[in-house]
Tab-separated table of C-alpha atoms and ligand atoms in Angstrom:
chain	number	residue	atom	x	y	z
A	1	MET	CA	101.551	125.308	90.465
A	2	ARG	CA	103.860	123.189	92.730
A	3	LEU	CA	103.966	119.587	92.177
A	4	THR	CA	105.786	116.913	94.444
A	5	VAL	CA	106.421	113.583	92.967
A	6	LEU	CA	107.184	110.623	95.585
A	7	ASN	CA	108.333	107.260	94.623
A	8	GLY	CA	108.629	104.224	96.929
A	9	PRO	CA	111.141	101.328	97.533
A	10	ASN	CA	112.789	99.652	94.400
A	11	LEU	CA	111.277	102.107	91.990
A	12	ASN	CA	115.116	103.347	91.464
A	13	LEU	CA	115.492	100.047	89.952
A	14	ILE	CA	112.661	100.367	86.963
A	15	GLY	CA	114.247	99.839	83.762
A	16	GLU	CA	116.117	96.583	85.176
A	17	ARG	CA	113.651	95.361	87.609
A	18	GLU	CA	110.910	92.889	86.153
A	19	PRO	CA	110.797	94.677	82.697
A	20	GLU	CA	107.532	92.733	81.659
A	21	ILE	CA	105.809	94.513	84.337
A	22	TYR	CA	107.489	97.989	84.806
A	23	GLY	CA	108.756	98.455	81.348
A	24	SER	CA	112.392	99.777	80.106
A	25	ALA	CA	112.353	103.320	80.977
A	26	THR	CA	114.632	104.158	84.036
A	27	LEU	CA	113.477	106.214	86.733
A	28	ALA	CA	115.786	108.945	85.348
A	29	ASP	CA	114.160	108.763	81.796
A	30	VAL	CA	110.670	109.057	83.810
A	31	GLU	CA	111.904	112.247	85.752
A	32	ALA	CA	113.360	113.716	82.772
A	33	ASP	CA	109.688	113.423	80.885
A	34	CYS	CA	108.241	114.704	84.288
A	35	ARG	CA	110.287	117.760	83.789
A	36	ALA	CA	109.810	118.353	80.486
A	37	PHE	CA	105.802	118.114	80.973
A	38	ALA	CA	106.024	120.404	84.118
A	39	ASP	CA	108.049	122.800	81.743
A	40	ARG	CA	104.956	122.719	79.212
A	41	ILE	CA	102.173	123.141	81.884
A	42	GLY	CA	103.825	125.724	83.941
A	43	ALA	CA	104.667	123.720	87.118
A	44	SER	CA	107.703	123.363	89.186
A	45	LEU	CA	108.344	119.768	90.142
A	46	SER	CA	110.060	118.148	93.177
A	47	PHE	CA	110.884	114.776	92.486
A	48	HIS	CA	112.162	112.087	94.808
A	49	GLN	CA	112.545	108.344	95.628
A	50	SER	CA	113.367	106.551	98.667
A	51	ASN	CA	113.478	102.880	99.853
A	52	HIS	CA	112.594	103.849	103.319
A	53	GLU	CA	109.347	104.322	105.126
A	54	GLY	CA	110.238	107.085	107.552
A	55	VAL	CA	112.045	109.133	104.786
A	56	LEU	CA	108.900	108.900	102.642
A	57	VAL	CA	106.707	110.105	105.691
A	58	ASP	CA	109.154	112.925	106.120
A	59	LEU	CA	108.652	114.076	102.412
A	60	ILE	CA	104.791	113.465	102.669
A	61	GLN	CA	105.087	116.063	105.691
A	62	ASP	CA	107.270	118.373	103.789
A	63	ALA	CA	105.001	118.772	100.775
A	64	ARG	CA	102.346	120.333	103.263
A	65	VAL	CA	104.469	123.599	102.776
A	66	SER	CA	106.411	123.086	99.592
A	67	ALA	CA	103.623	121.580	97.244
A	68	ASP	CA	100.216	122.225	95.891
A	69	ALA	CA	99.474	118.743	94.890
A	70	LEU	CA	101.341	115.275	95.588
A	71	ILE	CA	101.742	112.526	93.316
A	72	ILE	CA	102.970	109.204	94.880
A	73	ASN	CA	103.692	105.821	93.584
A	74	PRO	CA	104.171	104.134	97.069
A	75	ALA	CA	105.309	100.803	95.553
A	76	GLY	CA	105.604	98.062	97.882
A	77	TYR	CA	104.474	100.468	100.892
A	78	SER	CA	101.059	100.789	99.132
A	79	PHE	CA	100.248	97.638	100.916
A	80	THR	CA	101.457	98.058	104.341
A	81	SER	CA	102.253	101.589	105.254
A	82	ILE	CA	99.658	103.071	107.664
A	83	ALA	CA	102.274	105.899	108.497
A	84	MET	CA	102.099	107.073	105.054
A	85	LEU	CA	98.441	106.834	105.065
A	86	ASP	CA	98.377	109.145	108.162
A	87	ALA	CA	100.827	111.412	106.575
A	88	MET	CA	98.723	111.717	103.453
A	89	LYS	CA	95.675	112.497	105.219
A	90	VAL	CA	97.272	115.627	106.666
A	91	PHE	CA	98.294	116.724	103.247
A	92	LYS	CA	95.412	119.516	102.393
A	93	GLY	CA	95.827	119.546	98.512
A	94	PRO	CA	94.975	116.715	95.834
A	95	VAL	CA	96.935	113.737	96.286
A	96	VAL	CA	97.120	111.460	93.155
A	97	GLU	CA	98.068	107.747	93.749
A	98	LEU	CA	100.095	106.285	90.698
A	99	HIS	CA	101.140	102.684	90.009
A	100	ILE	CA	103.019	101.791	86.787
A	101	SER	CA	101.410	98.283	86.652
A	102	ASN	CA	97.443	97.356	86.951
A	103	ILE	CA	97.776	96.388	90.782
A	104	HIS	CA	94.193	95.121	90.626
A	105	ALA	CA	95.260	92.445	88.010
A	106	ARG	CA	98.234	91.257	90.001
A	107	ASP	CA	98.669	88.618	92.778
A	108	GLU	CA	97.130	88.996	96.045
A	109	HIS	CA	100.031	90.668	97.496
A	110	HIS	CA	99.781	93.601	95.232
A	111	ARG	CA	95.920	94.032	94.744
A	112	HIS	CA	94.665	95.999	97.565
A	113	SER	CA	96.397	99.436	98.395
A	114	LYS	CA	95.749	100.696	101.864
A	115	LEU	CA	96.699	104.345	100.720
A	116	SER	CA	93.954	104.761	98.514
A	117	SER	CA	91.518	106.127	100.733
A	118	ALA	CA	93.721	109.103	101.447
A	119	ALA	CA	94.052	109.847	97.191
A	120	LYS	CA	91.794	111.986	95.398
A	121	ALA	CA	92.707	109.985	92.383
A	122	VAL	CA	94.420	106.580	91.478
A	123	ILE	CA	95.923	105.641	88.163
A	124	CYS	CA	97.347	102.364	87.544
A	125	GLY	CA	98.191	100.194	84.532
A	126	VAL	CA	99.435	102.995	82.061
A	127	GLY	CA	102.922	102.117	82.449
A	128	PRO	CA	105.301	105.019	83.010
A	129	TYR	CA	103.193	107.112	81.034
A	130	GLY	CA	100.934	107.096	83.939
A	131	TYR	CA	103.414	109.860	85.852
A	132	ILE	CA	102.349	112.222	82.982
A	133	LEU	CA	98.700	111.513	83.598
A	134	ALA	CA	99.080	111.806	87.290
A	135	MET	CA	100.548	115.265	86.440
A	136	GLN	CA	97.682	116.131	84.283
A	137	ALA	CA	95.192	114.867	86.840
A	138	ALA	CA	96.893	117.106	89.575
A	139	ALA	CA	96.745	120.006	87.334
A	140	HIS	CA	93.131	119.404	86.655
A	141	LEU	CA	92.393	118.999	90.441
A	142	LEU	CA	94.044	122.385	91.108
A	143	GLY	CA	91.983	123.775	88.603
A	144	ARG	CA	94.891	124.150	86.327
A	145	SER	CA	94.270	121.933	83.422
A	146	PRO	CA	95.852	122.867	80.496
A	147	LEU	CA	92.928	122.006	78.479
A	148	HIS	CA	90.526	123.944	80.667
A	149	ALA	CA	87.991	121.435	79.617
A	150	HIS	CA	86.178	120.896	82.894
A	151	ALA	CA	86.019	122.087	86.465
A	152	PRO	CA	87.305	119.872	89.152
A	153	ALA	CA	84.616	117.872	91.007
A	154	ALA	CA	84.355	119.908	94.468
A	155	SER	CA	84.961	117.119	96.949
A	156	ARG	CA	87.389	114.354	97.576
B	201	LIG	C1	105.546	99.192	91.980
B	201	LIG	C2	106.001	98.146	93.177
B	201	LIG	O1	107.101	98.429	93.539
B	201	LIG	C3	104.872	97.407	93.482
B	201	LIG	O2	105.357	96.783	94.831
B	201	LIG	C4	103.321	97.700	93.273
B	201	LIG	C5	104.072	99.142	91.795
B	201	LIG	C6	103.133	98.063	92.082
B	201	LIG	C7	103.804	99.791	90.392
B	201	LIG	O3	103.119	99.322	89.466
B	201	LIG	O4	104.522	101.101	90.093
B	201	LIG	O5	102.966	96.467	93.894
Protein backbone atom coordinates (compact mmCIF):
# COMPACT_ATOMS: atom_id res chain seq x y z
CA MET A 1 0.00 0.00 0.00
CA ARG A 2 1.50 3.30 -1.13
CA LEU A 3 0.39 6.48 0.63
CA THR A 4 1.24 10.03 -0.40
CA VAL A 5 0.84 12.88 2.09
CA LEU A 6 0.89 16.41 0.66
CA ASN A 7 1.07 19.62 2.68
CA GLY A 8 0.25 23.08 1.37
CA PRO A 9 1.53 26.56 2.10
CA ASN A 10 2.83 27.62 5.51
CA LEU A 11 2.59 24.13 6.96
CA ASN A 12 6.42 24.12 6.96
CA LEU A 13 6.03 26.60 9.83
CA ILE A 14 3.80 24.61 12.18
CA GLY A 15 5.33 24.47 15.62
CA GLU A 16 6.16 28.17 15.25
CA ARG A 17 3.04 29.43 13.50
CA GLU A 18 -0.08 30.22 15.61
CA PRO A 19 0.60 27.37 18.08
CA GLU A 20 -2.78 27.98 19.73
CA ILE A 21 -4.36 26.78 16.45
CA TYR A 22 -1.81 24.36 14.99
CA GLY A 23 -0.07 23.04 18.10
CA SER A 24 3.61 22.76 18.97
CA ALA A 25 4.65 19.82 16.77
CA THR A 26 6.81 20.71 13.78
CA LEU A 27 6.18 19.28 10.32
CA ALA A 28 9.30 17.13 10.84
CA ASP A 29 7.66 15.72 14.00
CA VAL A 30 4.48 15.01 12.04
CA GLU A 31 6.44 13.33 9.25
CA ALA A 32 8.33 11.16 11.77
CA ASP A 33 5.03 10.03 13.32
CA CYS A 34 3.55 9.33 9.88
CA ARG A 35 6.61 7.24 8.94
CA ALA A 36 6.37 5.27 12.19
CA PHE A 37 2.68 4.63 11.59
CA ALA A 38 3.28 3.68 7.95
CA ASP A 39 5.80 1.07 9.12
CA ARG A 40 3.26 -0.27 11.58
CA ILE A 41 0.57 -0.76 8.91
CA GLY A 42 2.95 -1.97 6.21
CA ALA A 43 2.60 1.10 3.98
CA SER A 44 5.19 3.02 2.02
CA LEU A 45 5.00 6.77 2.52
CA SER A 46 5.81 9.72 0.32
CA PHE A 47 5.60 12.99 2.29
CA HIS A 48 5.90 16.49 0.78
CA GLN A 49 5.27 20.14 1.54
CA SER A 50 5.19 23.07 -0.86
CA ASN A 51 4.22 26.71 -0.68
CA HIS A 52 3.54 26.76 -4.43
CA GLU A 53 0.23 25.86 -6.06
CA GLY A 54 1.77 24.58 -9.32
CA VAL A 55 4.19 22.32 -7.43
CA LEU A 56 1.25 20.87 -5.49
CA VAL A 57 -0.67 20.30 -8.74
CA ASP A 58 2.39 18.44 -10.10
CA LEU A 59 2.61 16.32 -6.93
CA ILE A 60 -1.09 15.45 -7.10
CA GLN A 61 -0.63 14.42 -10.73
CA ASP A 62 2.46 12.35 -9.83
CA ALA A 63 0.42 10.50 -7.20
CA ARG A 64 -1.70 9.03 -10.03
CA VAL A 65 1.12 6.61 -10.72
CA SER A 66 3.00 6.52 -7.41
CA ALA A 67 0.24 6.22 -4.78
CA ASP A 68 -2.80 4.12 -3.95
CA ALA A 69 -4.30 6.82 -1.73
CA LEU A 70 -3.69 10.52 -1.38
CA ILE A 71 -3.82 12.44 1.90
CA ILE A 72 -3.75 16.18 1.49
CA ASN A 73 -3.70 19.18 3.78
CA PRO A 74 -4.17 21.91 1.17
CA ALA A 75 -3.87 24.64 3.86
CA GLY A 76 -4.61 28.10 2.42
CA TYR A 77 -5.24 26.68 -1.07
CA SER A 78 -8.30 24.86 0.33
CA PHE A 79 -10.24 28.05 -0.12
CA THR A 80 -9.01 29.15 -3.54
CA SER A 81 -7.53 26.45 -5.75
CA ILE A 82 -9.63 25.20 -8.64
CA ALA A 83 -6.38 23.91 -10.17
CA MET A 84 -5.82 21.57 -7.22
CA LEU A 85 -9.49 20.55 -7.26
CA ASP A 86 -9.20 19.60 -10.93
CA ALA A 87 -6.01 17.60 -10.29
CA MET A 88 -7.57 15.77 -7.33
CA LYS A 89 -10.52 14.73 -9.50
CA VAL A 90 -8.16 12.82 -11.80
CA PHE A 91 -6.73 10.72 -8.97
CA LYS A 92 -8.46 7.32 -9.06
CA GLY A 93 -7.90 6.13 -5.48
CA PRO A 94 -9.29 7.56 -2.25
CA VAL A 95 -8.41 11.14 -1.40
CA VAL A 96 -8.50 12.10 2.28
CA GLU A 97 -8.54 15.85 2.92
CA LEU A 98 -7.09 16.86 6.25
CA HIS A 99 -6.96 20.03 8.32
CA ILE A 100 -5.22 20.31 11.67
CA SER A 101 -7.78 22.82 12.92
CA ASN A 102 -11.56 22.62 12.77
CA ILE A 103 -12.04 24.87 9.75
CA HIS A 104 -15.81 24.92 10.32
CA ALA A 105 -15.32 26.77 13.58
CA ARG A 106 -12.96 29.40 12.14
CA ASP A 107 -13.39 32.81 10.53
CA GLU A 108 -15.20 33.25 7.23
CA HIS A 109 -11.97 32.97 5.17
CA HIS A 110 -11.18 29.52 6.59
CA ARG A 111 -14.59 27.89 6.59
CA HIS A 112 -15.43 26.51 3.18
CA SER A 113 -12.96 24.23 1.44
CA LYS A 114 -13.40 24.22 -2.34
CA LEU A 115 -11.52 20.90 -2.46
CA SER A 116 -13.80 18.74 -0.32
CA SER A 117 -16.01 17.77 -3.25
CA ALA A 118 -13.04 15.80 -4.66
CA ALA A 119 -12.32 14.06 -1.35
CA LYS A 120 -13.70 10.75 -0.20
CA ALA A 121 -13.24 11.77 3.45
CA VAL A 122 -12.42 14.95 5.35
CA ILE A 123 -10.76 15.02 8.78
CA CYS A 124 -10.37 18.24 10.74
CA GLY A 125 -10.02 19.54 14.26
CA VAL A 126 -7.96 16.70 15.74
CA GLY A 127 -4.66 18.59 15.66
CA PRO A 128 -1.54 16.97 14.15
CA TYR A 129 -2.86 13.54 15.15
CA GLY A 130 -5.29 14.04 12.26
CA TYR A 131 -2.48 12.90 9.96
CA ILE A 132 -2.49 9.48 11.64
CA LEU A 133 -6.28 9.32 11.45
CA ALA A 134 -6.09 10.24 7.77
CA MET A 135 -3.61 7.41 7.15
CA GLN A 136 -5.92 5.01 8.98
CA ALA A 137 -8.85 6.28 6.91
CA ALA A 138 -6.89 5.82 3.68
CA ALA A 139 -5.93 2.26 4.64
CA HIS A 140 -9.55 1.51 5.52
CA LEU A 141 -10.83 2.96 2.25
CA LEU A 142 -8.32 0.77 0.38
CA GLY A 143 -9.65 -2.28 2.22
CA ARG A 144 -6.36 -2.50 4.16
CA SER A 145 -7.49 -1.37 7.60
CA PRO A 146 -5.20 -2.71 10.33
CA LEU A 147 -8.34 -3.45 12.33
CA HIS A 148 -10.26 -5.35 9.62
CA ALA A 149 -13.40 -4.00 11.23
CA HIS A 150 -15.54 -2.98 8.29
CA ALA A 151 -15.50 -3.13 4.53
CA PRO A 152 -15.16 0.31 2.93
CA ALA A 153 -18.24 1.98 1.44
CA ALA A 154 -18.40 1.35 -2.27
CA SER A 155 -18.90 4.81 -3.72
CA ARG A 156 -17.35 8.21 -3.21
C1 LIG B 1 -3.97 25.07 7.60
C2 LIG B 1 -3.89 26.31 7.06
O1 LIG B 1 -2.74 26.82 6.69
C3 LIG B 1 -5.08 27.16 6.90
O2 LIG B 1 -5.01 27.99 5.78
C4 LIG B 1 -6.33 26.32 6.86
C5 LIG B 1 -5.25 24.37 7.83
C6 LIG B 1 -6.39 25.30 7.95
C7 LIG B 1 -5.17 23.36 8.97
O3 LIG B 1 -5.94 23.45 9.93
O4 LIG B 1 -4.36 22.44 8.87
O5 LIG B 1 -7.39 27.12 6.97
